[in-house]
mmCIF file with all atom_site columns, C-alpha atoms in Angstrom:
data_model
loop_
_atom_site.group_PDB
_atom_site.id
_atom_site.type_symbol
_atom_site.label_atom_id
_atom_site.label_alt_id
_atom_site.label_comp_id
_atom_site.label_asym_id
_atom_site.label_entity_id
_atom_site.label_seq_id
_atom_site.pdbx_PDB_ins_code
_atom_site.Cartn_x
_atom_site.Cartn_y
_atom_site.Cartn_z
_atom_site.occupancy
_atom_site.B_iso_or_equiv
_atom_site.pdbx_formal_charge
_atom_site.auth_seq_id
_atom_site.auth_comp_id
_atom_site.auth_asym_id
_atom_site.auth_atom_id
_atom_site.pdbx_PDB_model_num
ATOM 1   C CA . MET A 1 1   ? 43.320  149.616 185.813 1.00 47.00 ? 1   MET A CA 1
ATOM 2   C CA . ASN A 1 2   ? 41.688  146.533 183.318 1.00 50.00 ? 2   ASN A CA 1
ATOM 3   C CA . ASP A 1 3   ? 42.167  146.495 179.522 1.00 52.00 ? 3   ASP A CA 1
ATOM 4   C CA . ALA A 1 4   ? 39.601  144.177 179.037 1.00 50.00 ? 4   ALA A CA 1
ATOM 5   C CA . PRO A 1 5   ? 36.431  144.863 176.565 1.00 53.00 ? 5   PRO A CA 1
ATOM 6   C CA . THR A 1 6   ? 33.030  144.914 178.336 1.00 51.00 ? 6   THR A CA 1
ATOM 7   C CA . THR A 1 7   ? 29.392  144.106 177.560 1.00 52.00 ? 7   THR A CA 1
ATOM 8   C CA . ARG A 1 8   ? 26.615  146.053 178.180 1.00 56.00 ? 8   ARG A CA 1
ATOM 9   C CA . GLN A 1 9   ? 25.658  145.024 181.338 1.00 58.00 ? 9   GLN A CA 1
ATOM 10  C CA . GLY A 1 10  ? 28.719  145.927 182.677 1.00 56.00 ? 10  GLY A CA 1
ATOM 11  C CA . HIS A 1 11  ? 30.430  142.538 182.919 1.00 58.00 ? 11  HIS A CA 1
ATOM 12  C CA . THR A 1 12  ? 33.739  142.147 181.945 1.00 59.00 ? 12  THR A CA 1
ATOM 13  C CA . ALA A 1 13  ? 33.914  139.844 179.113 1.00 57.00 ? 13  ALA A CA 1
ATOM 14  C CA . ALA A 1 14  ? 37.344  137.258 178.766 1.00 63.00 ? 14  ALA A CA 1
ATOM 15  C CA . ARG A 1 15  ? 39.917  137.073 176.112 1.00 68.00 ? 15  ARG A CA 1
ATOM 16  C CA . PRO A 1 16  ? 39.343  135.051 173.341 1.00 66.00 ? 16  PRO A CA 1
ATOM 17  C CA . ALA A 1 17  ? 41.953  132.475 174.138 1.00 60.00 ? 17  ALA A CA 1
ATOM 18  C CA . PRO A 1 18  ? 44.968  132.255 171.356 1.00 62.00 ? 18  PRO A CA 1
ATOM 19  C CA . LYS A 1 19  ? 44.460  128.962 169.200 1.00 70.00 ? 19  LYS A CA 1
ATOM 20  C CA . TRP A 1 20  ? 47.496  127.416 170.426 1.00 68.00 ? 20  TRP A CA 1
ATOM 21  C CA . HIS A 1 21  ? 46.678  124.503 168.231 1.00 67.00 ? 21  HIS A CA 1
ATOM 22  C CA . LEU A 1 22  ? 45.818  125.631 165.082 1.00 72.00 ? 22  LEU A CA 1
ATOM 23  C CA . ILE A 1 23  ? 49.485  125.674 164.752 1.00 73.00 ? 23  ILE A CA 1
ATOM 24  C CA . TYR A 1 24  ? 49.650  122.226 166.209 1.00 70.00 ? 24  TYR A CA 1
ATOM 25  C CA . TYR A 1 25  ? 47.752  120.967 163.526 1.00 71.00 ? 25  TYR A CA 1
ATOM 26  C CA . ALA A 1 26  ? 49.500  122.256 161.414 1.00 73.00 ? 26  ALA A CA 1
ATOM 27  C CA . LEU A 1 27  ? 52.697  121.167 162.680 1.00 72.00 ? 27  LEU A CA 1
ATOM 28  C CA . ALA A 1 28  ? 51.455  117.971 162.394 1.00 71.00 ? 28  ALA A CA 1
ATOM 29  C CA . PHE A 1 29  ? 49.968  118.590 158.597 1.00 76.00 ? 29  PHE A CA 1
ATOM 30  C CA . PHE A 1 30  ? 53.842  119.363 158.268 1.00 76.00 ? 30  PHE A CA 1
ATOM 31  C CA . ASP A 1 31  ? 55.099  115.568 159.513 1.00 74.00 ? 31  ASP A CA 1
ATOM 32  C CA . LEU A 1 32  ? 52.345  113.884 157.943 1.00 75.00 ? 32  LEU A CA 1
ATOM 33  C CA . ALA A 1 33  ? 53.261  116.242 154.027 1.00 76.00 ? 33  ALA A CA 1
ATOM 34  C CA . THR A 1 34  ? 56.571  115.254 155.566 1.00 80.00 ? 34  THR A CA 1
ATOM 35  C CA . VAL A 1 35  ? 56.672  111.601 155.695 1.00 74.00 ? 35  VAL A CA 1
ATOM 36  C CA . SER A 1 36  ? 54.241  110.814 152.827 1.00 75.00 ? 36  SER A CA 1
ATOM 37  C CA . GLY A 1 37  ? 56.724  112.440 150.954 1.00 76.00 ? 37  GLY A CA 1
ATOM 38  C CA . SER A 1 38  ? 60.073  110.462 152.116 1.00 75.00 ? 38  SER A CA 1
ATOM 39  C CA . LEU A 1 39  ? 58.233  107.489 151.992 1.00 72.00 ? 39  LEU A CA 1
ATOM 40  C CA . PHE A 1 40  ? 56.446  108.547 148.615 1.00 74.00 ? 40  PHE A CA 1
ATOM 41  C CA . LEU A 1 41  ? 60.705  109.280 147.529 1.00 73.00 ? 41  LEU A CA 1
ATOM 42  C CA . ASN A 1 42  ? 62.038  106.097 148.853 1.00 68.00 ? 42  ASN A CA 1
ATOM 43  C CA . HIS A 1 43  ? 59.826  104.031 146.938 1.00 65.00 ? 43  HIS A CA 1
ATOM 44  C CA . GLN A 1 44  ? 60.614  105.525 143.918 1.00 69.00 ? 44  GLN A CA 1
ATOM 45  C CA . ILE A 1 45  ? 64.433  105.213 144.520 1.00 68.00 ? 45  ILE A CA 1
ATOM 46  C CA . MET A 1 46  ? 63.966  101.438 145.295 1.00 69.00 ? 46  MET A CA 1
ATOM 47  C CA . ALA A 1 47  ? 61.855  101.574 142.426 1.00 61.00 ? 47  ALA A CA 1
ATOM 48  C CA . ILE A 1 48  ? 64.479  102.812 140.593 1.00 62.00 ? 48  ILE A CA 1
ATOM 49  C CA . TYR A 1 49  ? 67.627  100.772 141.637 1.00 64.00 ? 49  TYR A CA 1
ATOM 50  C CA . LYS A 1 50  ? 65.174  97.892  141.809 1.00 63.00 ? 50  LYS A CA 1
ATOM 51  C CA . ASN A 1 51  ? 65.651  98.517  137.099 1.00 64.00 ? 51  ASN A CA 1
ATOM 52  C CA . SER A 1 52  ? 68.746  99.564  137.456 1.00 66.00 ? 52  SER A CA 1
ATOM 53  C CA . VAL A 1 53  ? 70.412  96.508  138.600 1.00 69.00 ? 53  VAL A CA 1
ATOM 54  C CA . GLU A 1 54  ? 67.776  94.701  136.242 1.00 78.00 ? 54  GLU A CA 1
ATOM 55  C CA . VAL A 1 55  ? 69.808  96.282  133.747 1.00 72.00 ? 55  VAL A CA 1
ATOM 56  C CA . ASN A 1 56  ? 72.563  95.689  135.017 1.00 76.00 ? 56  ASN A CA 1
ATOM 57  C CA . GLN A 1 57  ? 72.118  91.661  135.098 1.00 83.00 ? 57  GLN A CA 1
ATOM 58  C CA . ARG A 1 58  ? 70.977  91.734  132.012 1.00 85.00 ? 58  ARG A CA 1
ATOM 59  C CA . TRP A 1 59  ? 73.690  92.888  129.916 1.00 86.00 ? 59  TRP A CA 1
ATOM 60  C CA . ALA A 1 60  ? 76.386  91.317  132.113 1.00 86.00 ? 60  ALA A CA 1
ATOM 61  C CA . GLY A 1 61  ? 74.286  88.104  130.912 1.00 89.00 ? 61  GLY A CA 1
ATOM 62  C CA . HIS A 1 62  ? 74.681  89.558  127.236 1.00 89.00 ? 62  HIS A CA 1
ATOM 63  C CA . LEU A 1 63  ? 78.894  89.815  128.039 1.00 90.00 ? 63  LEU A CA 1
ATOM 64  C CA . ALA A 1 64  ? 78.735  86.050  129.434 1.00 92.00 ? 64  ALA A CA 1
ATOM 65  C CA . ALA A 1 65  ? 76.996  84.760  126.213 1.00 92.00 ? 65  ALA A CA 1
ATOM 66  C CA . LEU A 1 66  ? 79.748  86.235  124.412 1.00 92.00 ? 66  LEU A CA 1
ATOM 67  C CA . THR A 1 67  ? 82.151  84.986  126.226 1.00 91.00 ? 67  THR A CA 1
ATOM 68  C CA . ALA A 1 68  ? 80.259  81.625  125.890 1.00 92.00 ? 68  ALA A CA 1
ATOM 69  C CA . MET A 1 69  ? 79.816  82.300  122.080 1.00 91.00 ? 69  MET A CA 1
ATOM 70  C CA . GLY A 1 70  ? 83.670  82.390  122.266 1.00 92.00 ? 70  GLY A CA 1
ATOM 71  C CA . GLN A 1 71  ? 84.130  79.350  123.678 1.00 93.00 ? 71  GLN A CA 1
ATOM 72  C CA . GLN A 1 72  ? 81.745  77.785  120.780 1.00 94.00 ? 72  GLN A CA 1
ATOM 73  C CA . ALA A 1 73  ? 83.250  79.232  117.819 1.00 94.00 ? 73  ALA A CA 1
ATOM 74  C CA . GLY A 1 74  ? 87.166  77.777  119.413 1.00 93.00 ? 74  GLY A CA 1
ATOM 75  C CA . ALA A 1 75  ? 84.940  74.338  119.831 1.00 94.00 ? 75  ALA A CA 1
ATOM 76  C CA . VAL A 1 76  ? 83.618  74.967  115.378 1.00 95.00 ? 76  VAL A CA 1
ATOM 77  C CA . ASN A 1 77  ? 87.066  75.832  114.929 1.00 94.00 ? 77  ASN A CA 1
ATOM 78  C CA . ALA A 1 78  ? 88.719  72.680  116.806 1.00 93.00 ? 78  ALA A CA 1
ATOM 79  C CA . PRO A 1 79  ? 88.234  69.970  114.199 1.00 90.00 ? 79  PRO A CA 1
ATOM 80  C CA . GLY A 1 80  ? 90.276  70.946  111.735 1.00 89.00 ? 80  GLY A CA 1
ATOM 81  C CA . ASN A 1 81  ? 93.152  71.131  113.368 1.00 88.00 ? 81  ASN A CA 1
ATOM 82  C CA . ASP A 1 82  ? 92.620  67.676  115.731 1.00 92.00 ? 82  ASP A CA 1
ATOM 83  C CA . ILE A 1 83  ? 91.636  66.260  111.798 1.00 91.00 ? 83  ILE A CA 1
ATOM 84  C CA . PHE A 1 84  ? 95.708  65.999  111.978 1.00 89.00 ? 84  PHE A CA 1
ATOM 85  C CA . ASP A 1 85  ? 95.246  63.678  114.210 1.00 90.00 ? 85  ASP A CA 1
ATOM 86  C CA . SER A 1 86  ? 93.112  62.387  113.597 1.00 90.00 ? 86  SER A CA 1
ATOM 87  C CA . HIS A 1 87  ? 92.881  61.639  110.261 1.00 89.00 ? 87  HIS A CA 1
ATOM 88  C CA . ASP A 1 88  ? 89.025  60.479  110.776 1.00 92.00 ? 88  ASP A CA 1
ATOM 89  C CA . VAL A 1 89  ? 87.582  63.462  107.674 1.00 91.00 ? 89  VAL A CA 1
ATOM 90  C CA . ALA A 1 90  ? 83.801  62.028  108.585 1.00 93.00 ? 90  ALA A CA 1
ATOM 91  C CA . HIS A 1 91  ? 84.127  62.360  112.408 1.00 94.00 ? 91  HIS A CA 1
ATOM 92  C CA . GLU A 1 92  ? 85.576  65.826  112.530 1.00 93.00 ? 92  GLU A CA 1
ATOM 93  C CA . LEU A 1 93  ? 82.667  66.982  110.291 1.00 93.00 ? 93  LEU A CA 1
ATOM 94  C CA . GLN A 1 94  ? 80.243  65.965  112.595 1.00 95.00 ? 94  GLN A CA 1
ATOM 95  C CA . ARG A 1 95  ? 81.942  67.386  115.093 1.00 95.00 ? 95  ARG A CA 1
ATOM 96  C CA . GLN A 1 96  ? 81.239  70.326  113.412 1.00 95.00 ? 96  GLN A CA 1
ATOM 97  C CA . LYS A 1 97  ? 78.101  70.661  112.574 1.00 96.00 ? 97  LYS A CA 1
ATOM 98  C CA . THR A 1 98  ? 77.372  70.416  115.680 1.00 96.00 ? 98  THR A CA 1
ATOM 99  C CA . ALA A 1 99  ? 79.380  72.631  117.405 1.00 95.00 ? 99  ALA A CA 1
ATOM 100 C CA . LEU A 1 100 ? 78.622  74.771  114.468 1.00 96.00 ? 100 LEU A CA 1
ATOM 101 C CA . ALA A 1 101 ? 74.665  74.188  115.262 1.00 96.00 ? 101 ALA A CA 1
ATOM 102 C CA . ASP A 1 102 ? 75.093  74.890  118.805 1.00 95.00 ? 102 ASP A CA 1
ATOM 103 C CA . TYR A 1 103 ? 77.207  78.097  117.357 1.00 96.00 ? 103 TYR A CA 1
ATOM 104 C CA . GLU A 1 104 ? 74.054  79.370  116.059 1.00 96.00 ? 104 GLU A CA 1
ATOM 105 C CA . ARG A 1 105 ? 71.730  78.820  117.980 1.00 95.00 ? 105 ARG A CA 1
ATOM 106 C CA . HIS A 1 106 ? 73.412  80.947  121.080 1.00 94.00 ? 106 HIS A CA 1
ATOM 107 C CA . PHE A 1 107 ? 73.989  83.458  118.774 1.00 95.00 ? 107 PHE A CA 1
ATOM 108 C CA . ALA A 1 108 ? 71.058  84.072  117.895 1.00 95.00 ? 108 ALA A CA 1
ATOM 109 C CA . GLN A 1 109 ? 69.467  84.242  120.521 1.00 94.00 ? 109 GLN A CA 1
ATOM 110 C CA . LEU A 1 110 ? 71.868  86.185  121.915 1.00 93.00 ? 110 LEU A CA 1
ATOM 111 C CA . ARG A 1 111 ? 71.123  88.816  118.954 1.00 92.00 ? 111 ARG A CA 1
ATOM 112 C CA . GLU A 1 112 ? 67.182  88.304  119.789 1.00 92.00 ? 112 GLU A CA 1
ATOM 113 C CA . ASP A 1 113 ? 68.233  89.481  123.539 1.00 91.00 ? 113 ASP A CA 1
ATOM 114 C CA . ILE A 1 114 ? 70.494  92.782  122.067 1.00 86.00 ? 114 ILE A CA 1
ATOM 115 C CA . VAL A 1 115 ? 67.605  93.987  119.955 1.00 82.00 ? 115 VAL A CA 1
ATOM 116 C CA . ARG A 1 116 ? 65.183  93.849  122.739 1.00 87.00 ? 116 ARG A CA 1
ATOM 117 C CA . ASP A 1 117 ? 67.072  95.671  124.988 1.00 85.00 ? 117 ASP A CA 1
ATOM 118 C CA . ALA A 1 118 ? 69.496  97.684  123.686 1.00 86.00 ? 118 ALA A CA 1
ATOM 119 C CA . THR A 1 119 ? 68.531  101.657 122.444 1.00 87.00 ? 119 THR A CA 1
ATOM 120 C CA . PRO A 1 120 ? 67.635  101.614 117.887 1.00 89.00 ? 120 PRO A CA 1
ATOM 121 C CA . ARG A 1 121 ? 71.339  103.278 118.506 1.00 90.00 ? 121 ARG A CA 1
ATOM 122 C CA . GLN A 1 122 ? 73.018  100.400 120.472 1.00 89.00 ? 122 GLN A CA 1
ATOM 123 C CA . THR A 1 123 ? 70.493  97.667  118.283 1.00 89.00 ? 123 THR A CA 1
ATOM 124 C CA . GLN A 1 124 ? 72.999  98.933  115.298 1.00 92.00 ? 124 GLN A CA 1
ATOM 125 C CA . ASP A 1 125 ? 76.555  98.912  116.723 1.00 92.00 ? 125 ASP A CA 1
ATOM 126 C CA . LEU A 1 126 ? 75.526  96.399  118.025 1.00 92.00 ? 126 LEU A CA 1
ATOM 127 C CA . ASN A 1 127 ? 74.494  93.861  114.839 1.00 93.00 ? 127 ASN A CA 1
ATOM 128 C CA . ALA A 1 128 ? 77.078  95.543  113.106 1.00 95.00 ? 128 ALA A CA 1
ATOM 129 C CA . ARG A 1 129 ? 79.133  94.297  115.284 1.00 95.00 ? 129 ARG A CA 1
ATOM 130 C CA . LEU A 1 130 ? 77.785  90.489  115.013 1.00 95.00 ? 130 LEU A CA 1
ATOM 131 C CA . ASP A 1 131 ? 76.902  91.117  111.720 1.00 96.00 ? 131 ASP A CA 1
ATOM 132 C CA . ASP A 1 132 ? 81.545  91.020  111.373 1.00 96.00 ? 132 ASP A CA 1
ATOM 133 C CA . ILE A 1 133 ? 81.327  87.445  113.756 1.00 96.00 ? 133 ILE A CA 1
ATOM 134 C CA . GLN A 1 134 ? 79.851  86.147  111.021 1.00 96.00 ? 134 GLN A CA 1
ATOM 135 C CA . ALA A 1 135 ? 81.970  87.431  108.854 1.00 97.00 ? 135 ALA A CA 1
ATOM 136 C CA . ALA A 1 136 ? 84.808  85.971  109.890 1.00 96.00 ? 136 ALA A CA 1
ATOM 137 C CA . MET A 1 137 ? 82.918  83.326  111.279 1.00 96.00 ? 137 MET A CA 1
ATOM 138 C CA . ALA A 1 138 ? 82.115  82.344  107.612 1.00 96.00 ? 138 ALA A CA 1
ATOM 139 C CA . ASP A 1 139 ? 85.432  83.032  106.748 1.00 96.00 ? 139 ASP A CA 1
ATOM 140 C CA . MET A 1 140 ? 87.097  80.548  108.922 1.00 95.00 ? 140 MET A CA 1
ATOM 141 C CA . LEU A 1 141 ? 84.651  78.002  108.047 1.00 95.00 ? 141 LEU A CA 1
ATOM 142 C CA . ALA A 1 142 ? 85.799  78.264  104.514 1.00 95.00 ? 142 ALA A CA 1
ATOM 143 C CA . GLU A 1 143 ? 89.119  77.879  104.814 1.00 93.00 ? 143 GLU A CA 1
ATOM 144 C CA . ALA A 1 144 ? 87.981  74.537  107.335 1.00 93.00 ? 144 ALA A CA 1
ATOM 145 C CA . GLU A 1 145 ? 85.991  72.834  103.787 1.00 94.00 ? 145 GLU A CA 1
ATOM 146 C CA . GLN A 1 146 ? 89.125  73.539  102.863 1.00 93.00 ? 146 GLN A CA 1
ATOM 147 C CA . ILE A 1 147 ? 90.826  71.256  105.084 1.00 93.00 ? 147 ILE A CA 1
ATOM 148 C CA . PHE A 1 148 ? 88.872  68.547  105.023 1.00 93.00 ? 148 PHE A CA 1
ATOM 149 C CA . THR A 1 149 ? 88.805  68.924  101.162 1.00 93.00 ? 149 THR A CA 1
ATOM 150 C CA . TYR A 1 150 ? 92.436  67.595  100.834 1.00 93.00 ? 150 TYR A CA 1
ATOM 151 C CA . PHE A 1 151 ? 92.031  64.838  104.004 1.00 89.00 ? 151 PHE A CA 1
ATOM 152 C CA . ARG A 1 152 ? 89.124  63.636  101.775 1.00 90.00 ? 152 ARG A CA 1
ATOM 153 C CA . LYS A 1 153 ? 91.961  63.738  98.149  1.00 91.00 ? 153 LYS A CA 1
ATOM 154 C CA . GLY A 1 154 ? 94.616  62.372  100.268 1.00 90.00 ? 154 GLY A CA 1
ATOM 155 C CA . GLN A 1 155 ? 96.872  65.490  100.213 1.00 90.00 ? 155 GLN A CA 1
ATOM 156 C CA . ALA A 1 156 ? 97.661  65.822  104.185 1.00 86.00 ? 156 ALA A CA 1
ATOM 157 C CA . GLU A 1 157 ? 100.578 68.252  103.492 1.00 86.00 ? 157 GLU A CA 1
ATOM 158 C CA . SER A 1 158 ? 98.337  71.128  101.647 1.00 88.00 ? 158 SER A CA 1
ATOM 159 C CA . ALA A 1 159 ? 95.583  70.683  104.113 1.00 88.00 ? 159 ALA A CA 1
ATOM 160 C CA . GLY A 1 160 ? 98.377  72.408  105.816 1.00 87.00 ? 160 GLY A CA 1
ATOM 161 C CA . ARG A 1 161 ? 99.011  75.106  104.182 1.00 87.00 ? 161 ARG A CA 1
ATOM 162 C CA . HIS A 1 162 ? 95.307  75.233  104.733 1.00 87.00 ? 162 HIS A CA 1
ATOM 163 C CA . MET A 1 163 ? 95.838  74.940  108.978 1.00 87.00 ? 163 MET A CA 1
ATOM 164 C CA . ALA A 1 164 ? 97.479  77.848  109.711 1.00 88.00 ? 164 ALA A CA 1
ATOM 165 C CA . SER A 1 165 ? 95.743  80.078  107.375 1.00 91.00 ? 165 SER A CA 1
ATOM 166 C CA . MET A 1 166 ? 92.714  78.768  109.320 1.00 91.00 ? 166 MET A CA 1
ATOM 167 C CA . ASP A 1 167 ? 94.289  79.958  112.884 1.00 91.00 ? 167 ASP A CA 1
ATOM 168 C CA . ARG A 1 168 ? 93.855  83.313  111.569 1.00 94.00 ? 168 ARG A CA 1
ATOM 169 C CA . LYS A 1 169 ? 90.463  83.498  110.745 1.00 94.00 ? 169 LYS A CA 1
ATOM 170 C CA . PHE A 1 170 ? 89.713  82.307  113.928 1.00 94.00 ? 170 PHE A CA 1
ATOM 171 C CA . ALA A 1 171 ? 92.302  84.820  115.602 1.00 95.00 ? 171 ALA A CA 1
ATOM 172 C CA . ASN A 1 172 ? 90.384  86.954  113.324 1.00 96.00 ? 172 ASN A CA 1
ATOM 173 C CA . LEU A 1 173 ? 87.075  85.749  114.019 1.00 95.00 ? 173 LEU A CA 1
ATOM 174 C CA . SER A 1 174 ? 88.370  85.592  117.993 1.00 95.00 ? 174 SER A CA 1
ATOM 175 C CA . ALA A 1 175 ? 89.082  89.713  117.694 1.00 96.00 ? 175 ALA A CA 1
ATOM 176 C CA . ALA A 1 176 ? 85.898  90.816  116.231 1.00 96.00 ? 176 ALA A CA 1
ATOM 177 C CA . ILE A 1 177 ? 84.171  88.789  119.274 1.00 95.00 ? 177 ILE A CA 1
ATOM 178 C CA . ALA A 1 178 ? 86.106  91.116  121.750 1.00 94.00 ? 178 ALA A CA 1
ATOM 179 C CA . VAL A 1 179 ? 85.527  94.383  119.699 1.00 95.00 ? 179 VAL A CA 1
ATOM 180 C CA . ALA A 1 180 ? 82.221  93.587  120.326 1.00 94.00 ? 180 ALA A CA 1
ATOM 181 C CA . ALA A 1 181 ? 82.560  92.652  124.205 1.00 93.00 ? 181 ALA A CA 1
ATOM 182 C CA . GLN A 1 182 ? 84.322  96.529  124.038 1.00 93.00 ? 182 GLN A CA 1
ATOM 183 C CA . SER A 1 183 ? 80.776  97.758  122.667 1.00 91.00 ? 183 SER A CA 1
ATOM 184 C CA . MET A 1 184 ? 78.715  95.779  125.425 1.00 90.00 ? 184 MET A CA 1
ATOM 185 C CA . ARG A 1 185 ? 80.778  97.678  128.265 1.00 89.00 ? 185 ARG A CA 1
ATOM 186 C CA . ALA A 1 186 ? 80.077  100.945 126.772 1.00 89.00 ? 186 ALA A CA 1
ATOM 187 C CA . ILE A 1 187 ? 77.155  101.111 126.288 1.00 86.00 ? 187 ILE A CA 1
ATOM 188 C CA . GLN A 1 188 ? 76.838  99.182  130.203 1.00 82.00 ? 188 GLN A CA 1
ATOM 189 C CA . SER A 1 189 ? 78.699  101.192 131.178 1.00 81.00 ? 189 SER A CA 1
ATOM 190 C CA . GLY A 1 190 ? 76.816  104.470 130.189 1.00 79.00 ? 190 GLY A CA 1
ATOM 191 C CA . LEU A 1 191 ? 73.363  103.255 131.028 1.00 73.00 ? 191 LEU A CA 1
ATOM 192 C CA . PHE A 1 192 ? 75.133  102.992 134.658 1.00 68.00 ? 192 PHE A CA 1
ATOM 193 C CA . LYS A 1 193 ? 76.774  106.160 133.927 1.00 71.00 ? 193 LYS A CA 1
ATOM 194 C CA . GLU A 1 194 ? 72.527  107.585 133.628 1.00 68.00 ? 194 GLU A CA 1
ATOM 195 C CA . GLN A 1 195 ? 70.964  105.877 136.284 1.00 65.00 ? 195 GLN A CA 1
ATOM 196 C CA . VAL A 1 196 ? 73.062  107.401 138.862 1.00 62.00 ? 196 VAL A CA 1
#
């Protein structure tokens, strides 16, 4: 028995062919959407990764700049100690002046870079740390000035009493730089966690 429908003329009509090709189109569209989505996500992930690398490199650069600033601070401190060997006030003052100019230029650049890269809250914290460094530097320079003043007067013994104080002030300066470095590392660590 034939279940095929018949036409008015009595002819048997062919069944419509199943529309399998629509399934193929749907699968092709799904594949195309999946590949496009994957490419888009890959592009987004790579952009995030690139930004993450750049941010971490900038903060690593700030830490390196802070370390270099610590070395420059040591160069500012050195003439106050070296004068006990050279006894040449003019020469040691010139050395200190040159080292201080390098330090101050470096310090100003670091502050500018931090303000550019940090959030307002981070900037406030880091500016406070940098202000502590500057205050410690001023204290150390005041002691060095006392040493130079006593040497000008030919009072090396009195200058020697200020040398120990100057070295303590330098230790305070080094400690302030270390605290600033710790704050920078905390910011870098927080940024890394956010990026992850």
